[in-house]
Amino acid sequence: MTLDTEVMSLRQVPLFREVETSRLKLLAFTSERVHFEAGQAFFARGEAADAAYLILEGSAAVSIDGPFGPVRLALLGPNALVGEMGILADQPRSATVTADMATTALRIDRDVFIELLAQFPQISIAVMRELALRLEQTNQRLAERVGNA
């Protein structure tokens, strides 16, 4: 895939719509397009948070180990960002992310991701909004479980 094609793919992602083309070229150049087969892990809980992944095609399941086996927390599709929480918290991965079907993603190295957030406040705000939304959804699910107990 050419650099210009990668830039066009990135331009489709709401997170990157306002980013200058030259910056998107740099992001495309410094990132790696990776492919996962169904069932293949992007990363596992407890691993070092060395990269974030932007899902371009396909979908990925976010899960944790529960007392009776894996518990699916979310199913994410194109334009979803995964792996950013560990980078931002400077902590190991808090969940396992596995391709739900054949999936293509852009692997963004930790240092590149941090630099991107530092240079583009609008991207930082979009990431914070997404994290706040996830927290709210988690709170709602927890409240439902407590209410059903």
PDB file of C-alpha atoms in Angstrom:
ATOM      1  CA  MET A   1       0.000   0.000   0.000  1.00  0.00           C
ATOM      2  CA  THR A   2       1.349   3.423  -0.908  1.00  0.00           C
ATOM      3  CA  LEU A   3       1.877   6.250   1.546  1.00  0.00           C
ATOM      4  CA  ASP A   4      -0.874   8.286  -0.134  1.00  0.00           C
ATOM      5  CA  THR A   5      -3.307   5.374   0.211  1.00  0.00           C
ATOM      6  CA  GLU A   6      -2.444   5.091   3.909  1.00  0.00           C
ATOM      7  CA  VAL A   7      -3.063   8.831   4.320  1.00  0.00           C
ATOM      8  CA  MET A   8      -6.463   8.481   2.625  1.00  0.00           C
ATOM      9  CA  SER A   9      -7.306   5.634   5.026  1.00  0.00           C
ATOM     10  CA  LEU A  10      -6.286   7.753   8.014  1.00  0.00           C
ATOM     11  CA  ARG A  11      -8.295  10.710   6.720  1.00  0.00           C
ATOM     12  CA  GLN A  12     -11.461   8.541   6.983  1.00  0.00           C
ATOM     13  CA  VAL A  13     -10.932   8.165  10.730  1.00  0.00           C
ATOM     14  CA  PRO A  14     -12.768  10.895  12.683  1.00  0.00           C
ATOM     15  CA  LEU A  15      -9.829  11.169  15.085  1.00  0.00           C
ATOM     16  CA  PHE A  16      -7.522  12.292  12.249  1.00  0.00           C
ATOM     17  CA  ARG A  17      -9.841  14.332   9.998  1.00  0.00           C
ATOM     18  CA  GLU A  18      -8.373  17.687  11.057  1.00  0.00           C
ATOM     19  CA  VAL A  19      -4.724  16.623  11.020  1.00  0.00           C
ATOM     20  CA  GLU A  20      -2.520  18.148   8.310  1.00  0.00           C
ATOM     21  CA  THR A  21      -1.653  15.865   5.397  1.00  0.00           C
ATOM     22  CA  SER A  22       2.077  16.158   6.123  1.00  0.00           C
ATOM     23  CA  ARG A  23       1.487  14.920   9.687  1.00  0.00           C
ATOM     24  CA  LEU A  24      -0.676  12.057   8.444  1.00  0.00           C
ATOM     25  CA  LYS A  25       2.109  11.057   6.061  1.00  0.00           C
ATOM     26  CA  LEU A  26       4.519  11.006   8.984  1.00  0.00           C
ATOM     27  CA  LEU A  27       2.059   8.929  11.026  1.00  0.00           C
ATOM     28  CA  ALA A  28       1.563   6.501   8.135  1.00  0.00           C
ATOM     29  CA  PHE A  29       5.321   6.258   7.621  1.00  0.00           C
ATOM     30  CA  THR A  30       6.093   5.631  11.304  1.00  0.00           C
ATOM     31  CA  SER A  31       3.208   3.201  11.846  1.00  0.00           C
ATOM     32  CA  GLU A  32       2.808  -0.360  10.669  1.00  0.00           C
ATOM     33  CA  ARG A  33      -0.203  -1.897   8.941  1.00  0.00           C
ATOM     34  CA  VAL A  34      -0.806  -5.270  10.596  1.00  0.00           C
ATOM     35  CA  HIS A  35      -3.210  -8.110   9.823  1.00  0.00           C
ATOM     36  CA  PHE A  36      -4.841 -10.455  12.323  1.00  0.00           C
ATOM     37  CA  GLU A  37      -6.750 -13.642  11.611  1.00  0.00           C
ATOM     38  CA  ALA A  38      -9.943 -14.431  13.541  1.00  0.00           C
ATOM     39  CA  GLY A  39      -8.962 -15.449  17.070  1.00  0.00           C
ATOM     40  CA  GLN A  40      -5.479 -13.924  16.896  1.00  0.00           C
ATOM     41  CA  ALA A  41      -4.595 -11.587  19.766  1.00  0.00           C
ATOM     42  CA  PHE A  42      -3.515  -7.998  19.231  1.00  0.00           C
ATOM     43  CA  PHE A  43      -2.193  -8.193  22.792  1.00  0.00           C
ATOM     44  CA  ALA A  44      -2.942  -9.922  26.095  1.00  0.00           C
ATOM     45  CA  ARG A  45      -3.779  -8.573  29.518  1.00  0.00           C
ATOM     46  CA  GLY A  46      -0.619  -7.903  31.537  1.00  0.00           C
ATOM     47  CA  GLU A  47       1.642  -7.265  28.554  1.00  0.00           C
ATOM     48  CA  ALA A  48       3.573  -4.017  28.223  1.00  0.00           C
ATOM     49  CA  ALA A  49       1.617  -1.230  26.513  1.00  0.00           C
ATOM     50  CA  ASP A  50       4.039  -0.650  23.648  1.00  0.00           C
ATOM     51  CA  ALA A  51       1.557   0.446  20.963  1.00  0.00           C
ATOM     52  CA  ALA A  52      -1.983   1.540  20.207  1.00  0.00           C
ATOM     53  CA  TYR A  53      -3.946   0.006  17.353  1.00  0.00           C
ATOM     54  CA  LEU A  54      -6.369   1.736  15.042  1.00  0.00           C
ATOM     55  CA  ILE A  55      -8.773  -0.773  13.501  1.00  0.00           C
ATOM     56  CA  LEU A  56      -9.082  -0.088   9.783  1.00  0.00           C
ATOM     57  CA  GLU A  57     -11.112  -3.138   8.686  1.00  0.00           C
ATOM     58  CA  GLY A  58     -12.733  -5.973  10.622  1.00  0.00           C
ATOM     59  CA  SER A  59     -13.483  -6.108  14.324  1.00  0.00           C
ATOM     60  CA  ALA A  60     -11.858  -6.990  17.624  1.00  0.00           C
ATOM     61  CA  ALA A  61     -13.190  -8.230  20.948  1.00  0.00           C
ATOM     62  CA  VAL A  62     -12.005  -6.748  24.236  1.00  0.00           C
ATOM     63  CA  SER A  63     -12.134  -9.283  27.070  1.00  0.00           C
ATOM     64  CA  ILE A  64     -10.900 -10.083  30.553  1.00  0.00           C
ATOM     65  CA  ASP A  65     -10.662 -13.382  32.394  1.00  0.00           C
ATOM     66  CA  GLY A  66     -13.663 -13.975  34.626  1.00  0.00           C
ATOM     67  CA  PRO A  67     -14.205 -16.735  37.196  1.00  0.00           C
ATOM     68  CA  PHE A  68     -15.911 -18.908  34.556  1.00  0.00           C
ATOM     69  CA  GLY A  69     -13.805 -17.984  31.532  1.00  0.00           C
ATOM     70  CA  PRO A  70     -13.326 -14.941  29.313  1.00  0.00           C
ATOM     71  CA  VAL A  71     -15.816 -12.078  29.680  1.00  0.00           C
ATOM     72  CA  ARG A  72     -16.326  -9.926  26.573  1.00  0.00           C
ATOM     73  CA  LEU A  73     -16.394  -6.242  27.457  1.00  0.00           C
ATOM     74  CA  ALA A  74     -16.753  -4.783  23.980  1.00  0.00           C
ATOM     75  CA  LEU A  75     -16.689  -5.491  20.275  1.00  0.00           C
ATOM     76  CA  LEU A  76     -14.930  -2.748  18.318  1.00  0.00           C
ATOM     77  CA  GLY A  77     -15.037  -2.088  14.589  1.00  0.00           C
ATOM     78  CA  PRO A  78     -13.423   0.187  12.019  1.00  0.00           C
ATOM     79  CA  ASN A  79     -12.002   3.503  13.260  1.00  0.00           C
ATOM     80  CA  ALA A  80     -11.840   2.252  16.858  1.00  0.00           C
ATOM     81  CA  LEU A  81      -8.656   2.823  18.807  1.00  0.00           C
ATOM     82  CA  VAL A  82      -7.461   0.106  21.196  1.00  0.00           C
ATOM     83  CA  GLY A  83      -4.470  -0.112  23.480  1.00  0.00           C
ATOM     84  CA  GLU A  84      -4.327   3.580  24.290  1.00  0.00           C
ATOM     85  CA  MET A  85      -5.356   3.129  27.936  1.00  0.00           C
ATOM     86  CA  GLY A  86      -2.162   1.314  28.893  1.00  0.00           C
ATOM     87  CA  ILE A  87      -0.061   3.938  27.143  1.00  0.00           C
ATOM     88  CA  LEU A  88      -1.831   6.853  28.826  1.00  0.00           C
ATOM     89  CA  ALA A  89      -1.799   5.201  32.255  1.00  0.00           C
ATOM     90  CA  ASP A  90       1.775   3.927  31.779  1.00  0.00           C
ATOM     91  CA  GLN A  91       0.520   0.532  32.937  1.00  0.00           C
ATOM     92  CA  PRO A  92       0.430  -2.996  31.502  1.00  0.00           C
ATOM     93  CA  ARG A  93      -2.530  -3.970  29.323  1.00  0.00           C
ATOM     94  CA  SER A  94      -5.768  -4.156  31.337  1.00  0.00           C
ATOM     95  CA  ALA A  95      -7.561  -6.467  28.891  1.00  0.00           C
ATOM     96  CA  THR A  96      -6.953  -8.847  26.022  1.00  0.00           C
ATOM     97  CA  VAL A  97      -7.911  -7.748  22.506  1.00  0.00           C
ATOM     98  CA  THR A  98      -8.530 -10.460  19.925  1.00  0.00           C
ATOM     99  CA  ALA A  99      -9.552 -10.234  16.278  1.00  0.00           C
ATOM    100  CA  ASP A 100     -13.184 -11.310  15.936  1.00  0.00           C
ATOM    101  CA  MET A 101     -12.695 -11.824  12.187  1.00  0.00           C
ATOM    102  CA  ALA A 102      -9.907 -11.105   9.726  1.00  0.00           C
ATOM    103  CA  THR A 103      -8.863  -7.609  10.811  1.00  0.00           C
ATOM    104  CA  THR A 104      -6.472  -4.961   9.543  1.00  0.00           C
ATOM    105  CA  ALA A 105      -5.133  -2.353  11.942  1.00  0.00           C
ATOM    106  CA  LEU A 106      -2.545   0.364  12.084  1.00  0.00           C
ATOM    107  CA  ARG A 107      -0.011  -0.261  14.857  1.00  0.00           C
ATOM    108  CA  ILE A 108       1.056   3.093  16.322  1.00  0.00           C
ATOM    109  CA  ASP A 109       4.178   2.874  18.463  1.00  0.00           C
ATOM    110  CA  ARG A 110       3.867   4.199  22.019  1.00  0.00           C
ATOM    111  CA  ASP A 111       6.269   7.115  21.500  1.00  0.00           C
ATOM    112  CA  VAL A 112       4.611   8.125  18.217  1.00  0.00           C
ATOM    113  CA  PHE A 113       1.186   8.015  19.899  1.00  0.00           C
ATOM    114  CA  ILE A 114       2.368  10.208  22.802  1.00  0.00           C
ATOM    115  CA  GLU A 115       3.920  12.691  20.350  1.00  0.00           C
ATOM    116  CA  LEU A 116       0.690  12.768  18.325  1.00  0.00           C
ATOM    117  CA  LEU A 117      -1.300  13.654  21.445  1.00  0.00           C
ATOM    118  CA  ALA A 118       1.211  16.338  22.408  1.00  0.00           C
ATOM    119  CA  GLN A 119       1.137  17.990  18.975  1.00  0.00           C
ATOM    120  CA  PHE A 120      -2.611  17.817  18.352  1.00  0.00           C
ATOM    121  CA  PRO A 121      -4.872  18.911  21.205  1.00  0.00           C
ATOM    122  CA  GLN A 122      -7.962  17.996  19.159  1.00  0.00           C
ATOM    123  CA  ILE A 123      -6.789  14.380  19.018  1.00  0.00           C
ATOM    124  CA  SER A 124      -6.095  14.428  22.765  1.00  0.00           C
ATOM    125  CA  ILE A 125      -9.619  15.723  23.401  1.00  0.00           C
ATOM    126  CA  ALA A 126     -11.145  13.075  21.122  1.00  0.00           C
ATOM    127  CA  VAL A 127      -9.232  10.330  22.958  1.00  0.00           C
ATOM    128  CA  MET A 128     -10.342  11.735  26.332  1.00  0.00           C
ATOM    129  CA  ARG A 129     -13.967  11.810  25.153  1.00  0.00           C
ATOM    130  CA  GLU A 130     -13.746   8.193  24.044  1.00  0.00           C
ATOM    131  CA  LEU A 131     -12.240   7.153  27.383  1.00  0.00           C
ATOM    132  CA  ALA A 132     -14.925   9.098  29.273  1.00  0.00           C
ATOM    133  CA  LEU A 133     -17.624   7.393  27.191  1.00  0.00           C
ATOM    134  CA  ARG A 134     -16.151   3.974  27.949  1.00  0.00           C
ATOM    135  CA  LEU A 135     -16.037   4.805  31.655  1.00  0.00           C
ATOM    136  CA  GLU A 136     -19.673   5.920  31.586  1.00  0.00           C
ATOM    137  CA  GLN A 137     -20.708   2.711  29.817  1.00  0.00           C
ATOM    138  CA  THR A 138     -18.792   0.664  32.380  1.00  0.00           C
ATOM    139  CA  ASN A 139     -20.492   2.554  35.214  1.00  0.00           C
ATOM    140  CA  GLN A 140     -23.904   1.877  33.663  1.00  0.00           C
ATOM    141  CA  ARG A 141     -23.188  -1.843  33.305  1.00  0.00           C
ATOM    142  CA  LEU A 142     -21.947  -1.989  36.892  1.00  0.00           C
ATOM    143  CA  ALA A 143     -25.064  -0.190  38.148  1.00  0.00           C
ATOM    144  CA  GLU A 144     -27.255  -2.653  36.232  1.00  0.00           C
ATOM    145  CA  ARG A 145     -25.435  -5.625  37.765  1.00  0.00           C
ATOM    146  CA  VAL A 146     -25.681  -4.194  41.274  1.00  0.00           C
ATOM    147  CA  GLY A 147     -29.365  -3.463  40.704  1.00  0.00           C
ATOM    148  CA  ASN A 148     -29.941  -7.045  39.545  1.00  0.00           C
ATOM    149  CA  ALA A 149     -28.066  -8.612  42.457  1.00  0.00           C
TER     150      ALA A 149
END
